[in-house]
Short mmCIF file of C-alpha atoms and ligand atoms in Angstrom, two decimals:
data_model
loop_
_atom_site.label_atom_id
_atom_site.label_comp_id
_atom_site.label_asym_id
_atom_site.label_seq_id
_atom_site.Cartn_x
_atom_site.Cartn_y
_atom_site.Cartn_z
CA MET A 1 190.93 228.18 24.71
CA ASN A 2 194.78 228.04 25.11
CA THR A 3 196.18 227.90 21.54
CA TYR A 4 198.54 225.07 22.12
CA LEU A 5 195.80 222.99 23.60
CA GLN A 6 193.48 223.84 20.66
CA SER A 7 196.12 222.83 18.18
CA VAL A 8 196.45 219.46 19.82
CA ILE A 9 192.69 218.82 19.85
CA ASP A 10 192.51 219.98 16.11
CA HIS A 11 195.35 217.54 15.41
CA VAL A 12 193.49 214.69 17.06
CA LYS A 13 190.26 215.47 15.26
CA GLU A 14 191.99 215.42 11.94
CA LYS A 15 194.16 212.35 12.57
CA TYR A 16 191.58 210.22 14.03
CA LYS A 17 188.50 211.16 12.08
CA ASN A 18 187.72 207.50 11.81
CA GLU A 19 187.69 207.08 15.59
CA PRO A 20 184.88 209.25 16.76
CA GLU A 21 184.99 207.77 20.43
CA PHE A 22 188.60 208.57 20.79
CA VAL A 23 188.15 212.20 19.45
CA GLN A 24 185.15 212.48 21.94
CA THR A 25 187.06 211.50 24.94
CA VAL A 26 190.16 213.79 24.09
CA GLU A 27 187.81 216.81 23.57
CA GLU A 28 186.11 216.07 26.89
CA VAL A 29 189.20 215.78 28.91
CA PHE A 30 191.21 218.44 27.35
CA THR A 31 188.49 221.04 27.45
CA SER A 32 188.57 220.70 31.10
CA ILE A 33 192.20 221.23 31.49
CA ASP A 34 192.29 224.50 29.66
CA PRO A 35 192.97 226.59 32.82
CA VAL A 36 195.78 224.26 33.85
CA VAL A 37 197.53 224.36 30.52
CA GLU A 38 197.09 228.16 30.58
CA ALA A 39 198.95 228.28 33.91
CA HIS A 40 201.68 225.96 32.79
CA PRO A 41 203.52 227.14 29.61
CA GLU A 42 206.27 224.54 30.31
CA TYR A 43 203.91 221.83 28.93
CA GLU A 44 204.14 223.31 25.42
CA LYS A 45 207.93 223.44 25.60
CA VAL A 46 208.16 219.65 25.94
CA ASP A 47 205.08 219.13 23.79
CA LEU A 48 203.41 217.32 26.61
CA LEU A 49 199.86 217.17 25.30
CA ASN A 50 200.74 215.69 21.84
CA ARG A 51 202.85 213.05 23.78
CA MET A 52 199.84 212.36 25.93
CA VAL A 53 197.35 211.58 23.16
CA GLU A 54 199.94 209.24 21.51
CA PRO A 55 199.85 205.70 23.23
CA GLU A 56 203.24 204.46 24.30
CA ARG A 57 202.36 201.23 22.37
CA MET A 58 199.31 199.74 20.70
CA PHE A 59 199.23 196.42 18.80
CA THR A 60 196.99 193.92 17.35
CA PHE A 61 197.20 190.24 17.13
CA ARG A 62 195.46 187.30 15.60
CA VAL A 63 193.22 185.09 17.68
CA VAL A 64 192.16 181.87 15.97
CA TRP A 65 189.83 179.34 17.76
CA ILE A 66 187.62 176.46 16.80
CA ASP A 67 183.86 176.42 17.67
CA ASP A 68 181.97 173.33 18.93
CA ASN A 69 181.06 172.39 15.31
CA GLY A 70 184.71 172.32 14.24
CA LYS A 71 184.45 175.65 12.37
CA VAL A 72 187.56 177.82 12.46
CA HIS A 73 187.03 181.39 13.46
CA THR A 74 189.63 184.38 13.26
CA ASN A 75 189.29 187.54 15.39
CA THR A 76 191.38 190.53 16.10
CA GLY A 77 193.00 191.01 19.54
CA TYR A 78 194.04 194.54 20.80
CA ARG A 79 196.28 195.86 23.54
CA CYS A 80 196.84 199.52 23.92
CA GLN A 81 199.54 200.42 26.62
CA PHE A 82 198.63 204.03 26.67
CA ASN A 83 200.55 205.64 29.45
CA GLY A 84 203.05 204.07 31.98
CA ALA A 85 204.28 207.21 33.59
CA ILE A 86 202.75 206.51 37.04
CA GLY A 87 202.79 202.81 37.13
CA PRO A 88 202.51 199.50 35.20
CA TYR A 89 200.05 199.54 32.44
CA LYS A 90 196.56 198.54 33.85
CA GLY A 91 193.04 198.28 32.34
CA GLY A 92 190.50 195.72 31.28
CA LEU A 93 189.97 193.64 28.29
CA ARG A 94 186.55 194.02 26.34
CA PHE A 95 185.22 191.25 24.33
CA HIS A 96 182.35 192.71 22.18
CA PRO A 97 181.68 192.84 18.41
CA SER A 98 181.73 196.68 18.50
CA VAL A 99 185.55 196.60 19.48
CA TYR A 100 187.73 198.37 16.94
CA PRO A 101 190.81 200.60 17.39
CA GLY A 102 188.61 203.63 18.26
CA ILE A 103 187.06 201.85 21.22
CA ILE A 104 190.40 200.61 22.61
CA HIS A 105 192.03 204.07 22.05
CA PHE A 106 189.22 205.86 23.92
CA LEU A 107 189.14 203.46 26.79
CA GLY A 108 192.90 203.49 27.16
CA PHE A 109 193.00 207.19 27.24
CA GLU A 110 190.19 207.39 29.82
CA GLN A 111 191.90 204.75 31.84
CA THR A 112 195.18 206.79 32.12
CA PHE A 113 193.19 209.48 34.08
CA LYS A 114 190.97 207.27 36.04
CA ASN A 115 193.88 205.17 37.32
CA SER A 116 195.74 208.39 38.25
CA LEU A 117 192.65 209.50 40.24
CA THR A 118 192.60 206.32 42.38
CA GLY A 119 195.84 207.72 43.97
CA LEU A 120 197.57 204.33 43.40
CA PRO A 121 200.50 203.65 41.14
CA ILE A 122 198.90 202.26 37.97
CA GLY A 123 199.43 203.41 34.48
CA GLY A 124 196.57 203.34 31.66
CA ALA A 125 195.84 200.54 29.28
CA LYS A 126 192.96 198.71 27.54
CA GLY A 127 192.64 195.77 25.28
CA GLY A 128 190.08 193.23 24.00
CA SER A 129 188.67 191.74 20.87
CA ASP A 130 185.89 191.93 18.37
CA PHE A 131 184.94 188.44 19.52
CA ASN A 132 181.21 188.24 20.38
CA PRO A 133 180.65 185.84 23.47
CA ALA A 134 176.85 185.88 23.13
CA GLY A 135 175.48 182.38 22.64
CA ARG A 136 178.96 180.78 22.99
CA SER A 137 179.47 177.61 25.01
CA ASP A 138 181.69 177.46 27.95
CA ALA A 139 184.20 175.38 25.99
CA GLU A 140 184.18 177.90 23.18
CA ILE A 141 184.86 180.72 25.60
CA MET A 142 187.72 178.72 27.13
CA ARG A 143 189.32 177.97 23.71
CA PHE A 144 188.96 181.65 22.69
CA CYS A 145 190.70 182.91 25.99
CA GLN A 146 193.44 180.33 25.60
CA SER A 147 194.21 181.54 22.08
CA PHE A 148 193.92 185.18 23.11
CA MET A 149 196.48 184.76 26.00
CA THR A 150 198.96 182.65 23.79
CA ALA A 151 199.16 185.71 21.51
CA LEU A 152 199.30 188.17 24.44
CA TYR A 153 201.40 186.62 27.19
CA ARG A 154 204.88 187.76 26.17
CA TYR A 155 203.81 191.49 26.27
CA ILE A 156 202.23 191.54 29.87
CA GLY A 157 203.49 190.79 33.39
CA PRO A 158 202.84 191.86 36.97
CA ASP A 159 205.33 194.72 36.74
CA VAL A 160 204.66 195.35 32.93
CA ASP A 161 200.97 195.38 32.08
CA VAL A 162 198.16 194.01 34.15
CA PRO A 163 194.88 193.24 32.34
CA ALA A 164 191.47 192.74 33.88
CA GLY A 165 187.87 192.44 32.95
CA ASP A 166 185.48 194.70 31.17
CA ILE A 167 182.37 194.13 29.06
CA GLY A 168 182.22 190.53 28.14
CA VAL A 169 185.25 189.54 30.46
CA GLY A 170 184.37 188.47 33.97
CA GLY A 171 185.65 185.93 36.50
CA ARG A 172 185.27 182.98 34.18
CA GLU A 173 187.24 184.52 31.36
CA ILE A 174 189.86 185.74 33.70
CA GLY A 175 190.24 182.23 35.03
CA TYR A 176 190.81 180.80 31.58
CA LEU A 177 193.17 183.47 30.71
CA TYR A 178 195.19 183.16 33.86
CA GLY A 179 195.25 179.30 33.39
CA GLN A 180 196.73 179.69 29.97
CA TYR A 181 199.40 182.31 31.09
CA ARG A 182 200.63 179.93 33.86
CA ARG A 183 200.62 176.96 31.48
CA ILE A 184 202.82 178.72 28.99
CA LYS A 185 205.16 180.64 31.30
CA GLY A 186 205.55 178.00 33.98
CA VAL A 187 205.61 180.58 36.71
CA TRP A 188 203.33 181.51 39.50
CA GLU A 189 202.78 185.22 38.55
CA ASN A 190 199.20 185.83 39.45
CA GLY A 191 199.71 189.49 39.74
CA VAL A 192 199.58 189.62 35.85
CA LEU A 193 195.72 189.72 35.88
CA THR A 194 193.08 191.13 38.33
CA GLY A 195 189.53 190.08 38.91
CA LYS A 196 190.73 186.63 39.66
CA GLY A 197 188.84 183.91 41.55
CA MET A 198 189.34 183.80 45.39
CA SER A 199 191.01 180.40 45.01
CA TYR A 200 194.06 181.59 43.13
CA GLY A 201 194.59 185.06 44.31
CA GLY A 202 191.59 187.18 43.78
CA SER A 203 190.66 189.94 46.20
CA LEU A 204 187.58 189.96 48.33
CA VAL A 205 185.19 192.88 47.23
CA ARG A 206 186.70 193.00 43.67
CA PRO A 207 183.55 191.73 42.00
CA GLU A 208 181.44 194.27 43.78
CA ALA A 209 184.11 197.10 43.75
CA THR A 210 182.88 199.12 40.77
CA GLY A 211 179.21 199.21 42.00
CA TYR A 212 180.12 199.75 45.64
CA GLY A 213 182.52 202.52 44.73
CA ALA A 214 179.86 204.12 42.63
CA ILE A 215 177.45 204.16 45.53
CA TYR A 216 180.23 205.46 47.99
CA TYR A 217 180.97 208.22 45.64
CA LEU A 218 177.33 209.06 45.19
CA GLU A 219 176.86 209.26 49.07
CA GLU A 220 179.78 211.95 49.06
CA VAL A 221 177.96 213.94 46.50
CA LEU A 222 174.63 213.70 48.42
CA LYS A 223 176.51 214.68 51.68
CA HIS A 224 177.80 217.75 49.91
CA GLU A 225 174.14 218.60 49.02
CA GLY A 226 172.96 217.96 52.52
CA GLU A 227 170.96 214.91 51.62
CA THR A 228 171.09 211.18 52.33
CA ILE A 229 170.82 208.04 50.09
CA GLN A 230 168.01 206.34 52.26
CA GLY A 231 164.75 206.08 50.37
CA LYS A 232 166.09 207.39 47.04
CA THR A 233 165.13 205.72 43.78
CA ILE A 234 167.84 205.09 41.19
CA ALA A 235 167.44 204.39 37.33
CA VAL A 236 170.17 202.19 36.21
CA SER A 237 171.12 200.94 32.67
CA GLY A 238 172.81 197.65 31.95
CA PHE A 239 172.47 194.46 33.99
CA GLY A 240 175.96 193.32 34.17
CA ASN A 241 178.68 193.18 36.92
CA VAL A 242 178.55 196.82 37.56
CA ALA A 243 174.83 197.11 37.80
CA TRP A 244 174.82 194.08 40.02
CA GLY A 245 177.20 195.69 42.52
CA ILE A 246 175.13 199.01 42.65
CA CYS A 247 171.94 196.97 43.34
CA LYS A 248 173.69 195.03 46.16
CA LYS A 249 175.01 198.14 47.95
CA ALA A 250 171.89 200.19 47.24
CA ALA A 251 169.79 197.37 48.95
CA GLN A 252 172.12 197.26 51.86
CA ILE A 253 171.78 201.02 52.64
CA GLY A 254 168.22 201.60 51.77
CA ALA A 255 168.01 202.96 48.31
CA LYS A 256 166.14 201.43 45.44
CA VAL A 257 167.30 200.51 41.91
CA VAL A 258 164.11 200.46 39.86
CA THR A 259 165.32 199.94 36.35
CA LEU A 260 167.85 197.80 34.54
CA SER A 261 168.42 197.61 30.81
CA GLY A 262 169.83 195.32 28.06
CA PRO A 263 170.31 195.58 24.32
CA ASP A 264 166.59 194.30 24.01
CA GLY A 265 164.98 197.05 26.27
CA TYR A 266 164.50 197.93 29.94
CA ILE A 267 162.68 196.59 32.96
CA TYR A 268 160.88 198.62 35.55
CA ASP A 269 160.70 197.15 39.04
CA LYS A 270 158.74 199.54 41.45
CA ASP A 271 159.87 197.57 44.55
CA GLY A 272 163.45 197.74 43.53
CA VAL A 273 165.99 195.15 42.59
CA SER A 274 166.42 194.66 46.25
CA THR A 275 166.02 191.11 47.34
CA GLU A 276 168.78 188.50 47.40
CA GLU A 277 166.85 186.37 44.81
CA LYS A 278 166.58 189.37 42.44
CA ILE A 279 170.19 190.36 42.82
CA ASN A 280 171.47 186.84 42.37
CA TYR A 281 169.44 186.49 39.29
CA LEU A 282 171.48 189.19 37.55
CA LEU A 283 174.44 186.75 37.85
CA GLU A 284 172.46 184.12 36.29
CA MET A 285 171.38 186.35 33.36
CA ARG A 286 174.97 187.24 32.69
CA ALA A 287 176.22 183.54 32.94
CA SER A 288 173.52 182.58 30.38
CA ASN A 289 175.31 184.55 27.74
CA ARG A 290 171.77 185.47 26.28
CA ASN A 291 172.34 189.13 26.82
CA ARG A 292 168.69 189.76 27.46
CA VAL A 293 167.02 191.74 30.25
CA GLU A 294 163.49 190.67 29.45
CA ASP A 295 164.20 187.33 31.43
CA TYR A 296 164.09 189.51 34.63
CA ALA A 297 160.68 190.81 33.74
CA LYS A 298 159.33 187.26 33.03
CA LYS A 299 160.86 185.91 36.29
CA PHE A 300 159.56 188.57 38.62
CA GLY A 301 156.47 189.68 36.76
CA VAL A 302 157.36 193.31 36.22
CA PRO A 303 156.96 195.41 33.12
CA PHE A 304 159.33 195.27 30.16
CA PHE A 305 159.75 197.92 27.58
CA LYS A 306 161.08 196.60 24.47
CA GLY A 307 163.61 198.61 22.57
CA GLU A 308 163.58 201.48 24.97
CA LYS A 309 165.95 203.11 27.34
CA PRO A 310 165.11 203.73 31.07
CA TRP A 311 165.67 207.41 31.02
CA GLY A 312 162.05 208.41 30.79
CA VAL A 313 161.42 207.05 34.19
CA LYS A 314 160.89 209.54 37.09
CA VAL A 315 163.56 208.90 39.76
CA ASP A 316 165.89 210.78 42.10
CA ILE A 317 169.21 209.58 40.65
CA VAL A 318 170.31 208.38 37.24
CA MET A 319 173.20 205.97 36.87
CA PRO A 320 173.99 204.87 33.29
CA ALA A 321 176.06 201.67 33.85
CA ALA A 322 175.85 199.90 30.46
CA THR A 323 178.17 201.12 27.66
CA GLN A 324 179.45 204.22 25.83
CA ASN A 325 177.01 206.79 24.43
CA ASP A 326 173.96 205.34 26.22
CA VAL A 327 172.59 208.90 26.93
CA ASP A 328 172.37 211.30 23.96
CA MET A 329 170.62 214.68 23.75
CA ALA A 330 167.14 213.41 23.50
CA GLN A 331 167.71 211.19 26.49
CA ALA A 332 169.32 213.97 28.43
CA LYS A 333 166.36 216.17 27.80
CA LYS A 334 163.94 213.53 29.21
CA ILE A 335 166.19 213.37 32.43
CA VAL A 336 165.97 217.06 32.90
CA GLU A 337 162.18 217.22 32.35
CA ASN A 338 161.76 214.55 35.03
CA GLY A 339 163.65 216.89 37.54
CA VAL A 340 166.51 214.43 38.17
CA LYS A 341 168.90 216.15 40.32
CA TYR A 342 171.79 213.57 40.29
CA TYR A 343 173.32 212.44 37.02
CA ILE A 344 175.98 210.02 38.15
CA GLU A 345 177.84 208.31 35.05
CA VAL A 346 179.20 204.89 35.78
CA ALA A 347 179.94 203.11 32.49
CA ASN A 348 182.91 204.57 30.60
CA MET A 349 181.90 207.51 28.66
CA PRO A 350 178.11 206.73 28.81
CA THR A 351 177.08 210.38 27.69
CA THR A 352 177.61 211.97 24.31
CA ASN A 353 179.61 215.24 24.59
CA ASP A 354 176.61 217.42 23.68
CA ALA A 355 174.33 215.72 26.15
CA LEU A 356 177.06 216.04 28.89
CA ASN A 357 177.47 219.74 28.26
CA PHE A 358 173.73 220.17 28.28
CA LEU A 359 173.40 218.35 31.63
CA ARG A 360 176.28 220.20 33.16
CA ALA A 361 174.67 223.54 32.09
CA GLN A 362 171.33 222.82 34.02
CA LYS A 363 171.09 224.63 37.24
CA GLY A 364 170.22 222.07 39.96
CA VAL A 365 171.57 219.17 38.13
CA ILE A 366 174.77 217.65 39.54
CA VAL A 367 176.87 215.59 37.10
CA ALA A 368 179.50 213.08 38.16
CA PRO A 369 181.91 211.70 35.62
CA SER A 370 182.50 207.99 35.14
CA LYS A 371 186.35 208.14 35.40
CA ALA A 372 185.75 209.18 39.09
CA VAL A 373 182.59 207.18 39.85
CA ASN A 374 183.76 203.83 38.45
CA ALA A 375 187.43 204.11 39.58
CA GLY A 376 186.80 201.84 42.60
CA GLY A 377 186.86 198.83 40.22
CA VAL A 378 190.38 199.43 38.99
CA GLY A 379 191.26 200.76 42.38
CA VAL A 380 190.52 197.52 44.04
CA SER A 381 192.35 195.73 41.23
CA ALA A 382 195.40 197.75 42.38
CA LEU A 383 194.79 196.39 45.98
CA GLU A 384 194.63 192.87 44.33
CA MET A 385 198.08 193.53 42.88
CA ALA A 386 199.36 194.61 46.24
CA GLN A 387 197.98 191.49 47.97
CA ASN A 388 199.48 189.35 45.23
CA SER A 389 203.03 190.81 45.49
CA ASP A 390 202.86 190.47 49.27
CA ARG A 391 201.58 186.96 49.02
CA MET A 392 198.69 188.20 51.29
CA ILE A 393 194.97 187.98 51.49
CA TRP A 394 193.24 190.99 53.05
CA THR A 395 189.91 190.60 54.91
CA GLU A 396 186.65 191.95 53.28
CA GLU A 397 186.56 194.69 56.01
CA GLN A 398 190.13 195.89 55.02
CA VAL A 399 189.46 195.95 51.34
CA ASP A 400 186.04 197.67 51.70
CA ALA A 401 187.46 200.32 54.16
CA GLU A 402 190.23 201.06 51.56
CA LEU A 403 187.62 201.34 48.78
CA HIS A 404 185.55 203.58 50.84
CA ARG A 405 188.60 205.82 51.78
CA MET A 406 189.53 205.84 48.03
CA MET A 407 186.08 206.95 46.73
CA LYS A 408 185.87 209.72 49.31
CA ASN A 409 189.34 210.94 48.35
CA ILE A 410 188.48 210.87 44.66
CA HIS A 411 185.37 212.94 45.31
CA ASP A 412 187.29 215.37 47.66
CA SER A 413 190.19 215.73 45.39
CA SER A 414 188.10 216.31 42.32
CA ALA A 415 186.11 219.07 44.17
CA ALA A 416 189.38 220.56 45.48
CA ALA A 417 190.99 220.61 41.87
CA ALA A 418 187.84 222.31 40.39
CA ALA A 419 187.73 224.93 43.27
CA GLU A 420 191.45 225.71 42.90
CA TYR A 421 190.77 226.94 39.32
CA GLY A 422 187.66 228.85 40.29
CA LEU A 423 185.18 226.38 38.70
CA GLY A 424 183.02 225.78 41.68
CA TYR A 425 181.57 222.28 42.46
CA ASP A 426 182.44 220.95 39.02
CA LEU A 427 183.08 217.30 39.42
CA VAL A 428 183.67 216.74 35.79
CA ALA A 429 186.34 219.33 35.23
CA GLY A 430 187.74 218.52 38.83
CA ALA A 431 188.29 214.84 37.95
CA ASN A 432 189.86 215.65 34.62
CA ILE A 433 192.29 218.09 36.21
CA ALA A 434 193.22 216.07 39.21
CA GLY A 435 193.86 212.85 36.99
CA PHE A 436 195.75 214.88 34.49
CA LYS A 437 198.00 216.77 36.82
CA LYS A 438 199.62 213.67 38.41
CA VAL A 439 200.32 212.16 35.06
CA ALA A 440 201.66 215.40 33.62
CA THR A 441 204.07 215.78 36.67
CA ALA A 442 205.33 212.22 36.25
CA MET A 443 205.99 212.80 32.50
CA LEU A 444 207.74 216.01 33.13
CA GLU A 445 210.06 214.54 35.71
CA GLN A 446 210.89 211.58 33.62
CA GLY A 447 212.29 213.56 30.57
CA ILE A 448 211.19 213.70 26.95
CA PHE A 449 210.19 210.43 25.31
N1 LIG B 1 187.54 197.57 33.05
C1 LIG B 1 187.49 198.23 34.33
C2 LIG B 1 187.58 199.76 34.13
O1 LIG B 1 187.08 200.21 33.14
C3 LIG B 1 188.40 197.61 35.41
C4 LIG B 1 189.90 197.56 35.02
C5 LIG B 1 190.80 196.94 35.87
O2 LIG B 1 190.37 196.55 36.98
O3 LIG B 1 192.04 196.92 35.54
O4 LIG B 1 188.19 200.45 34.93
#
């Protein structure tokens, strides 16, 4: 490996030894860009890589809220404005008890390259809180969101930093967050958040965008292999917004999602999560805040496997769409034993690095990385920003066509970047290289800081 690149990775490993997720993502991205760094000695002259692993700004804030019984709770809020070289900071907010600096750091770093891959002008950011929404009432969620925004509002804005949803933050939370922003600032600046409701400046297709985009990307991979999606079976993990979008698009085009999972286990539906009733039920499950997939099994009379992950099921395509490190070495081995040909990551960093490298090394297995596959979500967020600044609403057809074009372009530019460095059809390395190069060029051209 290039010695400068190696020294930066070593530095990150030492400095962030208490943040394994951040170390993991830096190693994953930077291993891929080795041939690029080797070809560009000017990066070292301006210490570009150390600058790239240091967020431009990252801060915490106190979020205090009162529950329905009058008890006071104190949580930590975070925002990491990782890299603004190619556009205003952009990225979701995650409300989950597992949130700590390492999670926000890793997600912000990933977001920088993902947003670059969309081809649109958005920088990388991430934020959130260790708040646990599970079991909380609507009024409690509202009070939490209001307190969160009261602390954050002065550091964001339509041309500054544009948060959105992620795990634990959906349309409802974005509504409460925007209401509080407008209330405090007294201006109509709805471009400050994306994933909004349609009544106040949301974009059509944004709720579906991550899942639809993932299927569009998958179709490009299948096309490359001379196959089609019709009749294929897909194992999905998670049952949130992203899994919902995947099920909806898969059903439309004749593929079958046969598994869903939650923290409690997984369900197997041999007929597919394909009817409108089943697909809509996913929304109900999320709105209930119970965070339990077993409800689906009970409702539709399908088997539920308590405490297990769905990766032992024999399918054509695997799409982890839950959370980070969902697939480790033991799971990856099961996937290979089942003869799965397409391993399509959807959640952010769903695979441990050893499992990812193992899967990539298998002949006949095609691995697609999440930062490319799930980029349609944030990509449509950028389209939402464009509609807001133009005071326009695009039709569903317009947004969907742009999303489709974007996903094809992400696939093609990743494949081209890998080919340029003699790596063959390596979508993981290609996405990292293509995403990295645009950010690197923008940083070089803007001088040293
Ligand atoms: N949280 C999503 C992601 O990981 C969406 C971010 C956004 O729309 O800004 O990309």
